[in-house]
Short mmCIF file of C-alpha atoms in Angstrom, two decimals:
data_model
loop_
_atom_site.label_atom_id
_atom_site.label_comp_id
_atom_site.label_asym_id
_atom_site.label_seq_id
_atom_site.Cartn_x
_atom_site.Cartn_y
_atom_site.Cartn_z
CA UNK A 28 185.94 143.30 141.11
CA UNK A 29 185.10 139.68 140.20
CA UNK A 30 187.36 137.97 137.70
CA UNK A 31 185.51 136.85 134.60
CA UNK A 32 185.68 133.15 133.80
CA UNK A 33 187.66 132.43 130.67
CA UNK A 34 185.33 131.54 127.80
CA UNK A 35 181.64 130.93 128.02
CA UNK A 36 180.33 127.71 129.58
CA UNK A 37 178.94 125.22 127.11
CA UNK A 38 175.27 125.89 126.54
CA UNK A 39 174.50 122.58 124.86
CA UNK A 40 174.22 118.89 125.68
CA UNK A 41 177.40 117.34 124.29
CA UNK A 42 176.01 113.81 124.02
CA UNK A 43 172.85 115.01 122.27
CA UNK A 44 174.94 117.08 119.88
CA UNK A 45 177.15 114.05 119.15
CA UNK A 46 174.07 111.95 118.39
CA UNK A 47 172.82 114.59 115.95
CA UNK A 48 176.23 114.67 114.25
CA UNK A 49 176.10 110.89 114.00
CA UNK A 50 172.74 111.06 112.26
CA UNK A 51 174.04 113.64 109.77
CA UNK A 52 177.15 111.63 108.88
CA UNK A 53 175.13 108.41 108.74
CA UNK A 54 172.56 109.89 106.42
CA UNK A 55 174.79 111.90 104.10
CA UNK A 56 178.29 110.42 104.41
CA UNK A 57 181.48 112.05 105.60
CA UNK A 58 182.43 113.99 102.49
CA UNK A 59 179.11 115.65 101.75
CA UNK A 60 178.38 116.64 105.35
CA UNK A 61 179.80 120.13 105.79
CA UNK A 62 180.69 121.94 109.00
CA UNK A 63 177.74 124.26 108.25
CA UNK A 64 175.46 121.19 108.05
CA UNK A 65 176.83 119.95 111.35
CA UNK A 66 176.42 123.22 113.23
CA UNK A 67 172.86 123.48 111.93
CA UNK A 68 171.77 119.98 113.00
CA UNK A 69 173.74 120.11 116.27
CA UNK A 70 172.30 123.53 117.12
CA UNK A 71 175.67 125.07 117.95
CA UNK A 72 177.97 127.67 116.44
CA UNK A 73 181.18 126.66 114.67
CA UNK A 74 183.46 127.92 117.52
CA UNK A 75 181.54 125.72 119.98
CA UNK A 76 181.86 122.73 117.66
CA UNK A 77 185.63 123.21 117.36
CA UNK A 78 186.02 123.80 121.10
CA UNK A 79 184.02 120.72 122.06
CA UNK A 80 184.98 118.25 119.35
CA UNK A 81 187.95 119.59 117.38
CA UNK A 82 187.72 119.71 113.59
CA UNK A 83 185.37 117.75 111.33
CA UNK A 84 187.71 114.74 111.16
CA UNK A 85 188.03 114.59 114.94
CA UNK A 86 184.26 114.87 115.35
CA UNK A 87 183.72 112.09 112.82
CA UNK A 88 186.24 109.85 114.60
CA UNK A 89 184.33 110.35 117.85
CA UNK A 90 181.04 109.68 116.06
CA UNK A 91 182.37 106.39 114.65
CA UNK A 92 183.62 105.36 118.09
CA UNK A 93 180.24 106.14 119.62
CA UNK A 94 178.47 104.27 116.81
CA UNK A 95 180.62 101.18 117.42
CA UNK A 96 179.59 101.20 121.09
CA UNK A 97 175.88 101.69 120.39
CA UNK A 98 174.12 101.03 117.09
CA UNK A 99 177.01 99.00 115.68
CA UNK A 100 177.74 96.92 118.78
CA UNK A 101 175.49 94.02 117.77
CA UNK A 102 178.16 92.43 115.56
CA UNK A 103 180.89 92.09 118.17
CA UNK A 104 178.27 90.96 120.69
CA UNK A 105 177.02 88.20 118.40
CA UNK A 106 180.53 86.87 117.76
CA UNK A 107 181.41 87.00 121.46
CA UNK A 108 178.24 85.40 122.79
CA UNK A 109 177.51 82.62 120.30
CA UNK A 110 179.31 79.27 120.69
CA UNK A 111 180.41 78.86 117.06
CA UNK A 112 181.46 81.01 114.13
CA UNK A 113 178.43 79.90 112.15
CA UNK A 114 176.01 80.75 114.96
CA UNK A 115 177.75 84.08 115.52
CA UNK A 116 177.62 85.14 111.88
CA UNK A 117 174.03 83.90 111.48
CA UNK A 118 172.96 86.01 114.47
CA UNK A 119 175.01 88.99 113.26
CA UNK A 120 173.32 88.95 109.85
CA UNK A 121 169.84 88.50 111.35
CA UNK A 122 170.39 91.40 113.72
CA UNK A 123 171.84 93.50 110.89
CA UNK A 124 168.53 93.05 109.03
CA UNK A 125 166.77 94.58 112.03
CA UNK A 126 169.31 97.30 112.81
CA UNK A 127 169.81 98.41 109.20
CA UNK A 128 166.07 98.95 108.70
CA UNK A 129 165.23 100.48 112.09
CA UNK A 130 163.13 103.61 111.40
CA UNK A 131 164.58 105.31 114.48
CA UNK A 132 167.77 106.19 112.61
CA UNK A 133 169.19 106.33 109.07
CA UNK A 134 169.25 103.04 107.18
CA UNK A 135 172.26 100.81 106.74
CA UNK A 136 175.61 100.91 108.55
CA UNK A 137 177.35 104.21 109.24
CA UNK A 138 180.84 102.72 108.82
CA UNK A 139 179.88 101.39 105.38
CA UNK A 140 177.69 104.22 104.07
CA UNK A 141 179.82 107.11 105.36
CA UNK A 142 182.70 105.85 103.22
CA UNK A 143 180.79 106.36 99.97
CA UNK A 144 182.56 108.90 97.74
CA UNK A 145 184.99 109.70 100.55
CA UNK A 146 188.04 111.52 99.20
CA UNK A 147 189.74 112.27 102.52
CA UNK A 148 192.50 109.62 102.75
CA UNK A 149 192.76 109.44 106.55
CA UNK A 150 189.01 109.00 106.96
CA UNK A 151 188.72 106.48 104.14
CA UNK A 152 191.63 104.45 105.54
CA UNK A 153 190.20 104.53 109.05
CA UNK A 154 186.81 103.24 107.87
CA UNK A 155 188.47 100.57 105.72
CA UNK A 156 190.54 99.46 108.71
CA UNK A 157 187.37 99.00 110.76
CA UNK A 158 185.74 96.91 108.03
CA UNK A 159 188.90 94.83 107.61
CA UNK A 160 189.06 94.30 111.39
CA UNK A 161 185.55 92.85 111.25
CA UNK A 162 186.58 90.42 108.52
CA UNK A 163 189.69 89.45 110.50
CA UNK A 164 187.46 88.74 113.52
CA UNK A 165 185.22 86.54 111.36
CA UNK A 166 188.24 84.62 110.05
CA UNK A 167 189.60 84.17 113.57
CA UNK A 168 186.35 82.57 114.73
CA UNK A 169 186.29 80.30 111.67
CA UNK A 170 189.87 79.15 112.35
CA UNK A 171 188.98 78.46 115.98
CA UNK A 172 186.11 76.22 114.87
CA UNK A 173 188.36 74.44 112.40
CA UNK A 174 190.78 73.70 115.24
CA UNK A 175 188.02 72.06 117.29
CA UNK A 176 186.57 70.17 114.33
CA UNK A 177 183.34 72.17 114.33
CA UNK A 178 184.18 73.21 110.77
CA UNK A 179 185.93 70.85 108.33
CA UNK A 180 189.69 71.23 107.68
CA UNK A 181 188.99 72.07 104.04
CA UNK A 182 187.26 75.33 105.04
CA UNK A 183 188.91 78.48 103.69
CA UNK A 184 188.63 80.89 106.65
CA UNK A 185 189.66 84.01 104.74
CA UNK A 186 187.24 83.38 101.87
CA UNK A 187 184.38 82.54 104.24
CA UNK A 188 185.07 85.64 106.34
CA UNK A 189 185.27 87.91 103.30
CA UNK A 190 182.07 86.38 101.89
CA UNK A 191 180.30 87.13 105.18
CA UNK A 192 181.65 90.68 105.13
CA UNK A 193 180.46 91.14 101.56
CA UNK A 194 176.96 89.98 102.52
CA UNK A 195 176.90 92.35 105.50
CA UNK A 196 178.07 95.30 103.39
CA UNK A 197 175.58 94.42 100.66
CA UNK A 198 172.76 94.29 103.20
CA UNK A 199 173.66 97.81 104.32
CA UNK A 200 173.40 99.13 100.78
CA UNK A 201 170.20 97.18 100.12
CA UNK A 202 168.69 98.71 103.26
CA UNK A 203 169.60 102.20 102.04
CA UNK A 204 167.97 101.34 98.73
CA UNK A 205 164.74 100.51 100.55
CA UNK A 206 164.87 96.76 101.24
CA UNK A 207 162.76 95.79 104.25
CA UNK A 208 163.68 93.75 107.32
CA UNK A 209 162.07 90.54 106.02
CA UNK A 210 163.84 90.84 102.68
CA UNK A 211 167.20 91.25 104.40
CA UNK A 212 166.44 88.37 106.77
CA UNK A 213 165.92 86.20 103.69
CA UNK A 214 169.32 87.30 102.37
CA UNK A 215 170.89 86.46 105.73
CA UNK A 216 169.33 82.99 105.72
CA UNK A 217 170.50 82.28 102.17
CA UNK A 218 174.03 83.41 103.02
CA UNK A 219 174.29 80.76 105.71
CA UNK A 220 173.58 78.03 103.14
CA UNK A 221 177.08 78.72 101.77
CA UNK A 222 178.66 77.72 105.07
CA UNK A 223 180.16 74.23 105.26
CA UNK A 224 178.94 71.64 107.73
CA UNK A 225 175.74 71.17 109.68
CA UNK A 226 173.95 74.15 111.17
CA UNK A 227 175.21 75.03 114.62
#
């Protein structure tokens, strides 16, 4: 008599299911997206969700990681590829205007919007840490340009980085409120006027 295989094989596409979970969290936020919502949009039963992804927090952590490598990767790419902090932030904000209004997915930034009304401390802290890491990366690039003389020695790297982060976060919310790509591009252009020195 043949031995039965333990458990049933997965009858769903894990990557497709993860993308659907990402859309749900992105659209509705972490707190208001229930496990029932997730199983419905992912097209799987709760036991399959837990077996494949763990609990809701673990699934969300995987979603955020996947988001950072896909839809949210433009920011790190801009900072890494542009020669100066100013050019990197200018490109980041321009590309955010496009990404945050792309009709192919929910508006805004998942890492920013999913934190709205979040009352789960570990999740809220994790999202805050990601946003703070972005600001730290901005400040690091500003300090590097100050060291080479690209930016004047009177520049306040922390204030400039936090200002840039505030603009980026504001653009996400504006996109969710219905602002279009051109409107956000105008915001991005105005934000760069605040930067010291000549345009890179």
